[in-house]
Tab-separated table of C-alpha atoms and ligand atoms in Angstrom:
chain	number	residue	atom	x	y	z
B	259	UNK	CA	21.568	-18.961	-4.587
B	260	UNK	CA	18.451	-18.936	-6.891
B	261	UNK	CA	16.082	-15.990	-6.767
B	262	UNK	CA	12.435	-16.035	-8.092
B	263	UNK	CA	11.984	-12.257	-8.407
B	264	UNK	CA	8.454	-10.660	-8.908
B	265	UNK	CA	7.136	-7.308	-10.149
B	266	UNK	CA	4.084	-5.585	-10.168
B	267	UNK	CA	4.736	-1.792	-9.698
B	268	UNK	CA	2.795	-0.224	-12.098
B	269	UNK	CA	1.243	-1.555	-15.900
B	270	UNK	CA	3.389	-4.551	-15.720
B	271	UNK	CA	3.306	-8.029	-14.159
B	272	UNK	CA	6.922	-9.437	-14.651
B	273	UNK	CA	8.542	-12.532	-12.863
B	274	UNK	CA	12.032	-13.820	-13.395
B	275	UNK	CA	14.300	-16.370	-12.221
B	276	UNK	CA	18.152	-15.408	-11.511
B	277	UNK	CA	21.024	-18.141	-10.049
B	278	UNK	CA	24.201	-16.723	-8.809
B	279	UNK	CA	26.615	-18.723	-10.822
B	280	UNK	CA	23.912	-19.202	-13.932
B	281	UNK	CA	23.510	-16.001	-14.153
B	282	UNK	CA	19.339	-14.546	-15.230
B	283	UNK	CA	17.608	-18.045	-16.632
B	284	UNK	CA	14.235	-16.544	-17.388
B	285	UNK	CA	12.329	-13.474	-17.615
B	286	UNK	CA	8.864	-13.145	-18.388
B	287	UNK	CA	6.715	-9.589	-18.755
B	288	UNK	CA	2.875	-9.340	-19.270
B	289	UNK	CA	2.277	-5.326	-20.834
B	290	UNK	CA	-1.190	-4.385	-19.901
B	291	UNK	CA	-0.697	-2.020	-22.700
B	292	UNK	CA	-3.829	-3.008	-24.525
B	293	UNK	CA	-6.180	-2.279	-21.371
B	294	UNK	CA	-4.748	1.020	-20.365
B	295	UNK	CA	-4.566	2.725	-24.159
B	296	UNK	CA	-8.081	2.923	-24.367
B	297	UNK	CA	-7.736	5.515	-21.520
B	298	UNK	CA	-4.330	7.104	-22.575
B	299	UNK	CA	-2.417	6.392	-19.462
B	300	UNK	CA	-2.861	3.848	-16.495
B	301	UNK	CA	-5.730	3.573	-14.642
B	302	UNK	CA	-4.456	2.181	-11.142
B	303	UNK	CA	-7.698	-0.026	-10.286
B	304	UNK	CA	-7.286	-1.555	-13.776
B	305	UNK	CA	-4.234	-1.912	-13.485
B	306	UNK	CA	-4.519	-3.846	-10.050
B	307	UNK	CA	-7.068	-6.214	-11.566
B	308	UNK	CA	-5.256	-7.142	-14.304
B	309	UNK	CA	-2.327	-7.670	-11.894
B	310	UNK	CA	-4.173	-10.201	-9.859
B	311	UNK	CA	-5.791	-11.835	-13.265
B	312	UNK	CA	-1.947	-12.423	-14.691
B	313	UNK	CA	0.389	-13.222	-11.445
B	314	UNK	CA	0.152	-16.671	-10.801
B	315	UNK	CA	0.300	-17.419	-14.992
B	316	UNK	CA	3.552	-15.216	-14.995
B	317	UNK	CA	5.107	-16.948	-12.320
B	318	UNK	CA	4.116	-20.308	-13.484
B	319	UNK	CA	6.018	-19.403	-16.607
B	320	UNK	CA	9.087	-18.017	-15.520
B	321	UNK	CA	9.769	-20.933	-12.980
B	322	UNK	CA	9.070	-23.468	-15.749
B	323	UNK	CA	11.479	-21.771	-18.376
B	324	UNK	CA	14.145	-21.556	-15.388
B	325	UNK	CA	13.635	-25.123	-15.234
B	326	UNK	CA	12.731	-24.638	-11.387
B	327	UNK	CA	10.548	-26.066	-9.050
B	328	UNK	CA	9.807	-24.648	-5.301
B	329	UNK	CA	12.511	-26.588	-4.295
B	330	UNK	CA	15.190	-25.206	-6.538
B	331	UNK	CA	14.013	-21.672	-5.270
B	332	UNK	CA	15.952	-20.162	-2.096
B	333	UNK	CA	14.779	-16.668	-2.062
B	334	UNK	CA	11.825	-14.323	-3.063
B	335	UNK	CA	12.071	-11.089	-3.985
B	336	UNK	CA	9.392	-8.352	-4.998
B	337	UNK	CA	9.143	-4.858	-5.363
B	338	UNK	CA	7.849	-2.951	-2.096
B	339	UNK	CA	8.048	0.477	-3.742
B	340	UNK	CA	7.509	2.838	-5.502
B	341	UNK	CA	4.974	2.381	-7.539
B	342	UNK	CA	0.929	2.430	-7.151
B	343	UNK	CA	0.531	1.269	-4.277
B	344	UNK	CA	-2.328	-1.357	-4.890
B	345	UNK	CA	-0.116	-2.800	-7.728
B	346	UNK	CA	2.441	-3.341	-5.250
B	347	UNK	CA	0.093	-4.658	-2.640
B	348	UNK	CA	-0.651	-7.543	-5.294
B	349	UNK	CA	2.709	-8.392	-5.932
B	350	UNK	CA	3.940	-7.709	-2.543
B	351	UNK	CA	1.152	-9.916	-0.538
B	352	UNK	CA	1.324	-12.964	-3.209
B	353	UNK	CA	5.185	-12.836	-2.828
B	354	UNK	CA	4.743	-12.762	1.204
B	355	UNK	CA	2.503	-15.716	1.199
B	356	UNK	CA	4.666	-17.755	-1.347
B	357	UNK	CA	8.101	-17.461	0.746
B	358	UNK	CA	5.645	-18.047	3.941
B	359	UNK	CA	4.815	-21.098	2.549
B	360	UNK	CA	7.758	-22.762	0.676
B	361	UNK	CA	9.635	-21.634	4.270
B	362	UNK	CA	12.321	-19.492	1.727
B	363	UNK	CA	13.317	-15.811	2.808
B	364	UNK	CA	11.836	-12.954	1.387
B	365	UNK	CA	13.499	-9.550	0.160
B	366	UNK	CA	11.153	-6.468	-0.571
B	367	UNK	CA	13.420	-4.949	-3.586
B	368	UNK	CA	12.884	-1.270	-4.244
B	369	UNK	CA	11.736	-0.895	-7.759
B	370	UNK	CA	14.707	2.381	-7.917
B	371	UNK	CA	17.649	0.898	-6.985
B	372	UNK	CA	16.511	-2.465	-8.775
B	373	UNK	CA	16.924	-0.555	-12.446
B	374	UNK	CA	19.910	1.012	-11.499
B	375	UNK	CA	21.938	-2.443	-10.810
B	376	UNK	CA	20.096	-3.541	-13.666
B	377	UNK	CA	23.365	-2.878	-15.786
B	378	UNK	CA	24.952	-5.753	-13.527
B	379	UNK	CA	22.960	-8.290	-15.737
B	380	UNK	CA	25.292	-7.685	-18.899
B	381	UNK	CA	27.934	-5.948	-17.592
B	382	UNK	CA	30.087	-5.180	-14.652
B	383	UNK	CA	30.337	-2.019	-13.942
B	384	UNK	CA	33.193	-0.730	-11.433
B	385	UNK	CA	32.418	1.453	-8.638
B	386	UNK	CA	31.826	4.437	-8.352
B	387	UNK	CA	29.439	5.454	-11.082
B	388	UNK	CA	26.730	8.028	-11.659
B	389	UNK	CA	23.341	7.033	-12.739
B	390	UNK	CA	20.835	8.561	-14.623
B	391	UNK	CA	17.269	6.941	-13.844
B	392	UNK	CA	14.684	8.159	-16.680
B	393	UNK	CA	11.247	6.744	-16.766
B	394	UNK	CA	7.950	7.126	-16.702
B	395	UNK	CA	8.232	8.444	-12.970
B	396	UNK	CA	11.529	9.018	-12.375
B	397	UNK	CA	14.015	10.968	-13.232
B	398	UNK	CA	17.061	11.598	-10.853
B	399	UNK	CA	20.759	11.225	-10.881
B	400	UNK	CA	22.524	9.035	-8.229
B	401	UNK	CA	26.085	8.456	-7.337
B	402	UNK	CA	26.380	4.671	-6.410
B	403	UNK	CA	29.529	3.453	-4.974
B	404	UNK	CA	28.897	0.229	-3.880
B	405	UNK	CA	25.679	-2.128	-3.718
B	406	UNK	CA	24.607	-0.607	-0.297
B	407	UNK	CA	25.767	2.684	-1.088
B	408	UNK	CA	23.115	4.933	-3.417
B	409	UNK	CA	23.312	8.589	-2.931
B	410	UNK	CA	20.573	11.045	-4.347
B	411	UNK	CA	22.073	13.578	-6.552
B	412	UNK	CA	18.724	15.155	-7.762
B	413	UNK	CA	15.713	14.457	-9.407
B	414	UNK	CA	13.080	16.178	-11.459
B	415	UNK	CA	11.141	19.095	-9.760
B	416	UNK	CA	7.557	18.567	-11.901
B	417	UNK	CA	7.336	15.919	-14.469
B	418	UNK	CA	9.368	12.561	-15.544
B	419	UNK	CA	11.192	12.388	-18.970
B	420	UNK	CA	8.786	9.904	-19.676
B	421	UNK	CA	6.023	11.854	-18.358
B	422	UNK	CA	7.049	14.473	-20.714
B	423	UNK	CA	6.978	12.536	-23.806
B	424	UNK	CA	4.408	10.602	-23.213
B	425	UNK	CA	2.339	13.456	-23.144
B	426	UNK	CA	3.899	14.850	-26.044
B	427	UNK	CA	2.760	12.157	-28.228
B	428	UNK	CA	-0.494	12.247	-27.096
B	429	UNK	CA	-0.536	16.072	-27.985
B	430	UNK	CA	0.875	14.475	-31.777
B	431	UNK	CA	-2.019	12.262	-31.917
B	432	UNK	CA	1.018	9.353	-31.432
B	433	UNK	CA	-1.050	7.568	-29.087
B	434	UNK	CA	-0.261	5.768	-25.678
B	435	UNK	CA	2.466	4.687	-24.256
B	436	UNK	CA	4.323	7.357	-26.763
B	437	UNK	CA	7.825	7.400	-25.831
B	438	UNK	CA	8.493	4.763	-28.306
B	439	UNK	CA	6.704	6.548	-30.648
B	440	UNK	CA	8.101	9.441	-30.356
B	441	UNK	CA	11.356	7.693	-30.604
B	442	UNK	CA	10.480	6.325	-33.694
B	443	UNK	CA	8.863	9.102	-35.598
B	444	UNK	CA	11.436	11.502	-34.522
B	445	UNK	CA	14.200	9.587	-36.493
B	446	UNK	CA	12.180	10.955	-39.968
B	447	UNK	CA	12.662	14.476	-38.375
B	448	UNK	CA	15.092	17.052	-38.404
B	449	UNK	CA	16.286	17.642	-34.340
B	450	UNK	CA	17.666	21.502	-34.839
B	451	UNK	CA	13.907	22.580	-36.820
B	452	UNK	CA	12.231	23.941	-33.911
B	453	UNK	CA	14.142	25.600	-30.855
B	454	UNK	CA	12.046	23.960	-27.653
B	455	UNK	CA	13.418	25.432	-24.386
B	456	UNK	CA	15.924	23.514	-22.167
B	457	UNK	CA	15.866	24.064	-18.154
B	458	UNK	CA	18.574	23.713	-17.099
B	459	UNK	CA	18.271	25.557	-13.649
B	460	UNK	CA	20.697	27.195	-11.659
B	461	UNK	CA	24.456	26.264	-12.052
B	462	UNK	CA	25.407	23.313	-10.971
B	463	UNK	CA	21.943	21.983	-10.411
B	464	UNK	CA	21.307	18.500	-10.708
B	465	UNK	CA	17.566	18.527	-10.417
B	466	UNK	CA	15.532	18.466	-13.997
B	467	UNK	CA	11.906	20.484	-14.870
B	468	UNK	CA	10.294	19.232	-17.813
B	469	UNK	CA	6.981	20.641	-17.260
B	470	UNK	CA	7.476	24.193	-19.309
B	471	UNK	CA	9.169	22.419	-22.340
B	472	UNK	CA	5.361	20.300	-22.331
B	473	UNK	CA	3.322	23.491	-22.435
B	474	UNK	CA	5.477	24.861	-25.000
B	475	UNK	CA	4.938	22.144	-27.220
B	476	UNK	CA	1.143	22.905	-26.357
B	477	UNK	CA	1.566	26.114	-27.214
B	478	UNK	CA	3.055	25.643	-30.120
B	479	UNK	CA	0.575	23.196	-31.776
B	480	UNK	CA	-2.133	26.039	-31.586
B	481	UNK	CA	-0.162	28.520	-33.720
B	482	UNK	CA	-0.217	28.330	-37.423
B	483	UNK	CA	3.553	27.567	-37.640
B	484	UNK	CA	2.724	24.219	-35.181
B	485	UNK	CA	-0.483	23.214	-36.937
B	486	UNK	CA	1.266	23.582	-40.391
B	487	UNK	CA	4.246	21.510	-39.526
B	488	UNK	CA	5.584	18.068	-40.091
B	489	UNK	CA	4.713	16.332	-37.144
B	490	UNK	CA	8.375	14.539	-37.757
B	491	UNK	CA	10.243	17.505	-37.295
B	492	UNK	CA	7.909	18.441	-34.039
B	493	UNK	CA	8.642	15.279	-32.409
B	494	UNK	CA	12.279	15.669	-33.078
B	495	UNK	CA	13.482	18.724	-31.825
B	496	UNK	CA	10.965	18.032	-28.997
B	497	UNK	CA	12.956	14.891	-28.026
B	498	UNK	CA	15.976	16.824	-28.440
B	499	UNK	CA	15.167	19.486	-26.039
B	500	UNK	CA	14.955	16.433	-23.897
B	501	UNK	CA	17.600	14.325	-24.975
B	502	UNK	CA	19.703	17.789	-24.329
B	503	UNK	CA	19.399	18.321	-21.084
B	504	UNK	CA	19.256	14.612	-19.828
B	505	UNK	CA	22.324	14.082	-21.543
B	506	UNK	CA	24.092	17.667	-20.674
B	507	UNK	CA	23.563	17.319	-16.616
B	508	UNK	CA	24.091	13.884	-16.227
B	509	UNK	CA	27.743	14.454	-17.562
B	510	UNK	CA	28.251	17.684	-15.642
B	511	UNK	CA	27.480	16.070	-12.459
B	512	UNK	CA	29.940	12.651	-12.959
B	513	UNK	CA	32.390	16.030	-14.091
B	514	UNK	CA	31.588	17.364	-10.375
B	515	UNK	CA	31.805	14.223	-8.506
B	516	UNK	CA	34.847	13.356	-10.260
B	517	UNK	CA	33.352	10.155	-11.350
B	518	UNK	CA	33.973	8.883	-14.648
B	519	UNK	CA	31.805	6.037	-15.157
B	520	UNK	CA	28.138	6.781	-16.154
B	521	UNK	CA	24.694	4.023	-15.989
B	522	UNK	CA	21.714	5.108	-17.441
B	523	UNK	CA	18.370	3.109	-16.375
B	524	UNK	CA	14.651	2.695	-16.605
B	525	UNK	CA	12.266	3.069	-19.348
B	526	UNK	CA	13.206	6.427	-21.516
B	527	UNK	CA	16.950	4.829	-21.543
B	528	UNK	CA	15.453	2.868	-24.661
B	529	UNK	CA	15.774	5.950	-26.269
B	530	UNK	CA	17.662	5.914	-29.788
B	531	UNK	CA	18.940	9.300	-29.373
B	532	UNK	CA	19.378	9.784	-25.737
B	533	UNK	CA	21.538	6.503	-26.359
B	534	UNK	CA	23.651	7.805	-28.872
B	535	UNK	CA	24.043	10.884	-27.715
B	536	UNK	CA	25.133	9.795	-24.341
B	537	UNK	CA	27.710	7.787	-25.852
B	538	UNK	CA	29.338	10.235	-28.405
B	539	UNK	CA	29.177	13.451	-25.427
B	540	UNK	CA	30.700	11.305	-22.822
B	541	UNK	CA	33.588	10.109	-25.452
B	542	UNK	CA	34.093	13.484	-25.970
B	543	UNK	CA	34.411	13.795	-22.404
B	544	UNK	CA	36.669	11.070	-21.055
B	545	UNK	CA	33.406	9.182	-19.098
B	546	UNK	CA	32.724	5.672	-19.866
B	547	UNK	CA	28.805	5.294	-20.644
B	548	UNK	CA	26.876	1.896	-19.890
B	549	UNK	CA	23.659	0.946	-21.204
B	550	UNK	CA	21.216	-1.781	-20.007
B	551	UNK	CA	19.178	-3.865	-23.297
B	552	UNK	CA	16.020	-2.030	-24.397
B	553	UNK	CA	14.260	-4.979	-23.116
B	554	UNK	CA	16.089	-4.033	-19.088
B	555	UNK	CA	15.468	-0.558	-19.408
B	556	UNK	CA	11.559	-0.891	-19.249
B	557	UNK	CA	9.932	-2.605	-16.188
B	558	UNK	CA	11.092	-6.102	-15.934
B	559	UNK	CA	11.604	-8.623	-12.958
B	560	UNK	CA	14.931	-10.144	-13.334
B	561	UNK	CA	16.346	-6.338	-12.010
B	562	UNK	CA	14.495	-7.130	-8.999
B	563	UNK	CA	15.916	-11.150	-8.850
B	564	UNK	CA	19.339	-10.127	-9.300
B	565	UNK	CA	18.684	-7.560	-6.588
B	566	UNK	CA	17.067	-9.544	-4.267
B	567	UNK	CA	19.712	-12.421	-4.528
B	568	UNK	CA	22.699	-9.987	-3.729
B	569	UNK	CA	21.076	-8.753	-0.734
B	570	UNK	CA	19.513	-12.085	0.366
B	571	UNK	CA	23.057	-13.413	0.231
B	572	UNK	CA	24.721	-10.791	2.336
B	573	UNK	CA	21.941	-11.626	4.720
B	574	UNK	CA	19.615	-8.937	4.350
B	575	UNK	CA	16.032	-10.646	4.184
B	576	UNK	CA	12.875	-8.240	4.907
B	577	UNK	CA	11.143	-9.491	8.355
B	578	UNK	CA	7.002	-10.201	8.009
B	579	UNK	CA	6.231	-6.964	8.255
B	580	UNK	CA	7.225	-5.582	5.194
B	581	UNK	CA	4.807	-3.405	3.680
B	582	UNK	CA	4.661	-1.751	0.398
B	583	UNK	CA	5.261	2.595	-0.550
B	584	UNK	CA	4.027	4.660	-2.981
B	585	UNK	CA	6.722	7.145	-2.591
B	586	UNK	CA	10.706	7.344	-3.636
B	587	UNK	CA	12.700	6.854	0.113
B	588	UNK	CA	15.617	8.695	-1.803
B	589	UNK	CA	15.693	12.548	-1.227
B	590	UNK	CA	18.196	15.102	-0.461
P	673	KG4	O1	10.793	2.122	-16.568
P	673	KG4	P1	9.450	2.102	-17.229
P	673	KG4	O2	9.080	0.877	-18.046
P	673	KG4	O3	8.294	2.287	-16.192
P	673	KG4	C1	8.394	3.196	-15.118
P	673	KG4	O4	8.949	2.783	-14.051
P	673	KG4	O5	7.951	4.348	-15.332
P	673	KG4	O6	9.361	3.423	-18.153
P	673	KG4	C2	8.254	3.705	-18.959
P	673	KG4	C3	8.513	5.014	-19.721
P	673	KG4	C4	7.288	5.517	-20.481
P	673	KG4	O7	7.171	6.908	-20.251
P	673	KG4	C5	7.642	5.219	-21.938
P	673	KG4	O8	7.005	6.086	-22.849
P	673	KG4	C6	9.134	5.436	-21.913
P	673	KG4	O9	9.549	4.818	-20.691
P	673	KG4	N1	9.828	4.825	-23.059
P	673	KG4	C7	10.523	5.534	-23.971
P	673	KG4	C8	10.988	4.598	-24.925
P	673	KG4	N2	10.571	3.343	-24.546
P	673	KG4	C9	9.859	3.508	-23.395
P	673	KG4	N3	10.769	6.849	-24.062
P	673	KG4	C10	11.498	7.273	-25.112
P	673	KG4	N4	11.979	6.445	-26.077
P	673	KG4	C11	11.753	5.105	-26.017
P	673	KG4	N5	12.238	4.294	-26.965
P	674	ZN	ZN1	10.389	1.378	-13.725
C-alpha cells in the first residue's frame, strides 16, 4: 500500500510519500521560519496563510520525487490533531477533498502518536517501549506496547521542553526558533557553571514543570552575576537543568514499568546533549535507547504516511466526518 501523507499542524507544511514494501520514497518540508521570526514565535493566522499559499506546491513535489501519480496513491493521510486548529483545518479539508476525489480512503493521523512511531522509519523497535515526546508542545512519557496500544504516563504540568528553551534563547538574545541555538551555543559552555533548579516533583512522578526553571533564568539575567556572564556557560547549564530531568524521569519510569526499551520523539529530541546523555544514562542502566534522525524528530510528514498506511491497512480509515482538534486526546 502507498500512502501520500500530509501535515500542516503548526509552522510547517510537510507532505511525504511512504510504500509498504519501499519503505518512505519522499519527504518534503516547507519551514515558515522566515515569516514567524519577525514576531518571535508563531502567529496562527500567518501561519494558516502561508499553509494554504504552500500545500498544493508541497504535495506536487513529494508525489513527483515518489515517482507517483494519483493512481499509484491508495491512501491519504493527514494530521487531525493537535495542533492550531486552523493549520489543521487547511491540511485536514485539502486532504478530505483529495481522497474524495481520487475515490482513495482517508486516515486522520494524530500528529502525537505519528512522532512516536516515527522511530519505525529507521528502526524496528520491539514492543513494549517507553517514549519520551519533547517538543515545542509536548512533553509526556508514554508506554506503547503495540501500534494500537499508547498509554499516557504523564506529561508536563506548565510549559513544553521546547517551550522552555525557546524562550530561553529569546531571553539570550539567541533569536527564534532557539532550541537549536541553544543547542549549539551551549556546546562552547561549561554545563555544571550555574546550578538552575530541576523539578522533579513528587516521587515517582512522571509529569514534568518547566515553567520555574524559565523564570529563574529571568531572574538571573537581571543580577550582576547573569548580566556579567558568558552567555555560553548560561545556555549550558540552562539546557542541562533540562537535559537533567528529561533524561532522569524518562529512565525512572521504563525502571517502574519494567520496560527496558526507551524512544525519544519530536522536535527537542534533536538535542546534542539530551541525545548523548540519554544514551550513556540508559547504558548505565541496562535500557536500550532509540533515536529518530534530526531531520524525524522535528515536524515532518512521512511520520504521518507511515502512520496512516499501518492503520489504513488494518482497515481503520476515518469516515467523512472527520474533523480536526486543538487539544492532546491522551490524558490520565
Ligand atoms: O516537533 P517540533 O518540530 O514541533 C512541535 O510539534 O512542537 O518541535 C519544535 C521544537 C521547538 O521548540 C524547537 O526549538 C525545538 O523543537 N528544537 C530543539 C532543537 N531542534 C529543535 N530544541 C533543542 N535542541 C535542538 N537541537
Ligand atoms: Zn510535532
Amino acid at each position: 500500500m502507498r500512502v501520500l501523507g500530509i501535515e500542516s499542524s503548526c509552522d510547517d507544511t510537510a507532505a511525504a510519500v511512504y510504500d509498504s514494501s519501499s519503505g518512505l520514497l519522499s519527504s518534503v518540508v516547507s519551514s515558515q521560519v522566515p515569516v514567524h521570526s519577525l514576531y518571535g514565535g508563531v502567529v496562527p493566522e500567518l501561519a494558516s496563510r502561508e499553509h494554504i499559499r504552500s500545500i498544493v506546491p508541497i504535495i506536487e513535489r513529494a508525489l513527483a520525487d515518489a515517482g507517483s501519480g494519483r493512481e499509484d496513491i491508495d491512501g491519504v493521510a493527514v494530521t487531525a490533531g493537535p495542533g492550531l486548529i486552523g493549520s489543521l483545518l487547511v491540511g485536514l479539508c485539502f486532504a478530505k477533498s483529495l481522497a474524495y476525489s481520487w475515490g482513495k480512503p482517508l486516515y486522520g493521523a494524530d500528529h502525537l502518536e505519528a512522532h512516536i512511531f516515527s522511530i519505525f522509519l529507521e528502526s524496528e523497535v520491539e514492543f513494549p517501549f517507553l517514549a519520551l515526546l519533547v517538543s515545542g508542545g509536548h512533553t509526556s512519557l508514554f508506554r506503547v506496547s503495540g501500534w494500537e496500544e499508547v498509554s499516557f504516563l504523564g506529561g508536563t504540568l506548565d510549559d513544553a521542553a521546547g517551550e522552555a528553551v525557546d524562550k530561553a534563547a529569546k531571553l539570550l538574545g539567541l533569536g527564534y526558533p532557539g532550541g537549536a541555538a541553544i543547542d549549539r551555543i551551549a556546546q562552547e559552555g561549561d554545563p555544571g557553571r550555574f546550578a538552575f533548579p530541576r523539578a522533579w516533583l513528587a516521587p515517582g512522578s512522571a509529569d514534568f514543570s518547566f515553567s520555574g526553571l524559565k523564570t529563574s533564568l529571568r531572574v538571573f539575567l537581571s543580577t550582576p552575576e547573569g548580566k556579567g556572564s558568558r552567555v555560553e556557560d548560561i545556555a549550558a547549564s540552562f539546557q542541562e537543568a533540562v537535559v537533567d530531568v528529561l533524561v532522569g524521569k524518562t529512565l525512572q519510569a521504563a525502571k517502574r514499568e519494567g520496560v527496558l526499551r526507551v524512544v525519544l520523539a519530536g522536535g527537542v529530541s534533536a538535542n546534542t546533549r539530551l541525545r548523548s546523555r540519554v544514551g550513556e544514562d540508559g547504558n548505565r542502566d541496562g535500557i536500550a535507547v532509540y533515536l529518530p534522525s534530526s531531520s524525524l524528530c522535528t515536524d515532518n510528514a512521512a511520520m504521518v504516511a507511515l502512520l496512516g498506511e499501518r492503520r489504513l491497512s488494518t482497515g481503520r480509515a476515518s469516515g467523512p466526518d472527520l474533523n480536526a482538534y486543538a487539544a492532546s486526546r491522551f490524558s490520565r
